[in-house]
Amino acid sequence: MRIIAGAYKGRRLATPRGATTRPTADQVRIALLDTLMPWLPGARVLDLFAGAGGVGLEALSRGAAHATLVERDARAVGALRANVATLGVETAARVVRDDVARALSALARAGERFDVVFLDPPYDTDDVATTLTALGRADVLADDPVVVAQHLT
């Protein structure tokens, strides 16, 4: 996996070993981030079920001010932290190792607000509806946010 465009274009990203995560395909990331470009400059991005961080780190590469990357799988978090260090974005990216519901609660308590939210839960769960409900209740969305959910169709 690699960063496709922006300041870190071409930089390789580590991916976790094993089948516990599924990186968003390059074609999907290209379409997604190209579509989101009007909202990215200066945005605060929340990447839920972040895996190795392909979407959140790509958003930083394209001008987002900050990305919070939430992932609970230990191997994915290891790759995610390595990717943040490799890109040198430790001050612009925060890795949260936790369940999404608990992370949303903690972010709300801390007064965090996000302009762009991306969620890509495992396909074998019903976490899209559950996460969207939790996101709506958590009070972490900025005014006029953009929320994108990837799911199996």
GROMACS .gro file of C-alpha atoms in nm:
model
  153
    1MET     CA    1   0.000   0.000   0.000
    2ARG     CA    2   0.122   0.351  -0.077
    3ILE     CA    3   0.019   0.716  -0.049
    4ILE     CA    4  -0.136   0.808  -0.383
    5ALA     CA    5  -0.123   1.189  -0.395
    6GLY     CA    6  -0.018   1.499  -0.208
    7ALA     CA    7   0.282   1.578   0.010
    8TYR     CA    8   0.366   1.212   0.080
    9LYS     CA    9   0.288   1.077  -0.268
   10GLY     CA   10   0.459   0.747  -0.342
   11ARG     CA   11   0.554   0.673   0.020
   12ARG     CA   12   0.500   0.310   0.111
   13LEU     CA   13   0.284   0.215   0.407
   14ALA     CA   14   0.327  -0.093   0.623
   15THR     CA   15   0.032  -0.329   0.642
   16PRO     CA   16  -0.038  -0.572   0.924
   17ARG     CA   17   0.027  -0.940   0.872
   18GLY     CA   18  -0.273  -1.170   0.885
   19ALA     CA   19  -0.630  -1.136   0.769
   20THR     CA   20  -0.770  -0.925   1.053
   21THR     CA   21  -0.778  -0.607   0.845
   22ARG     CA   22  -0.854  -0.528   0.483
   23PRO     CA   23  -0.682  -0.218   0.342
   24THR     CA   24  -0.903   0.004   0.128
   25ALA     CA   25  -0.811  -0.061  -0.235
   26ASP     CA   26  -0.610   0.207  -0.417
   27GLN     CA   27  -0.892   0.267  -0.667
   28VAL     CA   28  -1.142   0.322  -0.386
   29ARG     CA   29  -0.904   0.557  -0.201
   30ILE     CA   30  -0.840   0.754  -0.521
   31ALA     CA   31  -1.212   0.798  -0.586
   32LEU     CA   32  -1.288   0.876  -0.222
   33LEU     CA   33  -1.009   1.127  -0.161
   34ASP     CA   34  -1.054   1.296  -0.500
   35THR     CA   35  -1.422   1.345  -0.413
   36LEU     CA   36  -1.336   1.477  -0.065
   37MET     CA   37  -1.067   1.722  -0.188
   38PRO     CA   38  -1.287   2.033  -0.143
   39TRP     CA   39  -1.327   1.948   0.228
   40LEU     CA   40  -0.974   1.829   0.311
   41PRO     CA   41  -0.756   2.143   0.333
   42GLY     CA   42  -0.733   2.225   0.703
   43ALA     CA   43  -0.985   1.955   0.800
   44ARG     CA   44  -0.987   1.745   1.113
   45VAL     CA   45  -1.034   1.386   0.995
   46LEU     CA   46  -1.160   1.088   1.195
   47ASP     CA   47  -1.074   0.747   1.047
   48LEU     CA   48  -1.270   0.473   1.227
   49PHE     CA   49  -1.162   0.110   1.183
   50ALA     CA   50  -0.843   0.267   1.044
   51GLY     CA   51  -0.644  -0.050   0.980
   52ALA     CA   52  -0.300   0.061   0.858
   53GLY     CA   53  -0.427   0.419   0.814
   54GLY     CA   54  -0.441   0.440   0.435
   55VAL     CA   55  -0.740   0.675   0.425
   56GLY     CA   56  -0.650   0.899   0.720
   57LEU     CA   57  -0.286   0.931   0.620
   58GLU     CA   58  -0.383   0.997   0.258
   59ALA     CA   59  -0.608   1.278   0.387
   60LEU     CA   60  -0.310   1.429   0.572
   61SER     CA   61  -0.102   1.401   0.256
   62ARG     CA   62  -0.371   1.597   0.073
   63GLY     CA   63  -0.389   1.884   0.320
   64ALA     CA   64  -0.594   1.779   0.622
   65ALA     CA   65  -0.470   1.950   0.938
   66HIS     CA   66  -0.514   1.653   1.169
   67ALA     CA   67  -0.622   1.289   1.160
   68THR     CA   68  -0.739   1.074   1.448
   69LEU     CA   69  -0.704   0.707   1.355
   70VAL     CA   70  -0.905   0.458   1.561
   71GLU     CA   71  -0.824   0.086   1.544
   72ARG     CA   72  -0.855  -0.194   1.798
   73ASP     CA   73  -0.647  -0.471   1.636
   74ALA     CA   74  -0.297  -0.481   1.789
   75ARG     CA   75  -0.119  -0.577   1.466
   76ALA     CA   76  -0.296  -0.305   1.270
   77VAL     CA   77  -0.212  -0.049   1.539
   78GLY     CA   78   0.155  -0.151   1.515
   79ALA     CA   79   0.152  -0.090   1.139
   80LEU     CA   80  -0.044   0.231   1.188
   81ARG     CA   81   0.207   0.371   1.438
   82ALA     CA   82   0.495   0.272   1.209
   83ASN     CA   83   0.325   0.452   0.918
   84VAL     CA   84   0.273   0.768   1.123
   85ALA     CA   85   0.644   0.762   1.217
   86THR     CA   86   0.757   0.684   0.860
   87LEU     CA   87   0.567   0.986   0.727
   88GLY     CA   88   0.684   1.204   1.017
   89VAL     CA   89   0.330   1.314   1.101
   90GLU     CA   90   0.335   1.246   1.475
   91THR     CA   91   0.207   1.596   1.553
   92ALA     CA   92  -0.071   1.580   1.292
   93ALA     CA   93  -0.190   1.224   1.354
   94ARG     CA   94  -0.315   1.057   1.668
   95VAL     CA   95  -0.349   0.680   1.692
   96VAL     CA   96  -0.619   0.554   1.928
   97ARG     CA   97  -0.615   0.183   2.009
   98ASP     CA   98  -0.968   0.115   2.128
   99ASP     CA   99  -1.311  -0.006   2.036
  100VAL     CA  100  -1.485   0.254   1.816
  101ALA     CA  101  -1.775   0.312   2.059
  102ARG     CA  102  -1.540   0.377   2.353
  103ALA     CA  103  -1.316   0.595   2.138
  104LEU     CA  104  -1.613   0.806   2.026
  105SER     CA  105  -1.718   0.855   2.388
  106ALA     CA  106  -1.367   0.960   2.488
  107LEU     CA  107  -1.335   1.198   2.192
  108ALA     CA  108  -1.670   1.357   2.280
  109ARG     CA  109  -1.566   1.402   2.645
  110ALA     CA  110  -1.247   1.569   2.524
  111GLY     CA  111  -1.450   1.812   2.311
  112GLU     CA  112  -1.306   1.686   1.981
  113ARG     CA  113  -1.488   1.782   1.660
  114PHE     CA  114  -1.427   1.641   1.312
  115ASP     CA  115  -1.500   1.780   0.967
  116VAL     CA  116  -1.455   1.455   0.775
  117VAL     CA  117  -1.528   1.105   0.908
  118PHE     CA  118  -1.454   0.779   0.730
  119LEU     CA  119  -1.560   0.439   0.856
  120ASP     CA  120  -1.485   0.103   0.704
  121PRO     CA  121  -1.585  -0.170   0.951
  122PRO     CA  122  -1.520  -0.538   0.891
  123TYR     CA  123  -1.759  -0.676   0.631
  124ASP     CA  124  -1.872  -0.962   0.856
  125THR     CA  125  -2.033  -0.725   1.108
  126ASP     CA  126  -2.329  -0.489   1.123
  127ASP     CA  127  -2.103  -0.213   1.252
  128VAL     CA  128  -2.195   0.045   0.985
  129ALA     CA  129  -2.543   0.112   1.128
  130THR     CA  130  -2.421   0.078   1.486
  131THR     CA  131  -2.128   0.312   1.427
  132LEU     CA  132  -2.336   0.573   1.244
  133THR     CA  133  -2.580   0.574   1.536
  134ALA     CA  134  -2.296   0.607   1.788
  135LEU     CA  135  -2.136   0.880   1.577
  136GLY     CA  136  -2.461   1.077   1.573
  137ARG     CA  137  -2.495   1.050   1.950
  138ALA     CA  138  -2.130   1.119   2.034
  139ASP     CA  139  -2.131   1.492   1.955
  140VAL     CA  140  -1.798   1.479   1.772
  141LEU     CA  141  -1.911   1.622   1.439
  142ALA     CA  142  -1.820   1.977   1.336
  143ASP     CA  143  -2.072   2.196   1.159
  144ASP     CA  144  -2.152   2.062   0.811
  145PRO     CA  145  -1.942   1.745   0.836
  146VAL     CA  146  -1.886   1.489   0.564
  147VAL     CA  147  -1.933   1.128   0.675
  148VAL     CA  148  -1.844   0.838   0.445
  149ALA     CA  149  -1.918   0.474   0.528
  150GLN     CA  150  -1.776   0.190   0.323
  151HIS     CA  151  -1.974  -0.132   0.335
  152LEU     CA  152  -2.025  -0.455   0.151
  153THR     CA  153  -2.305  -0.435  -0.105
   0.00000   0.00000   0.00000
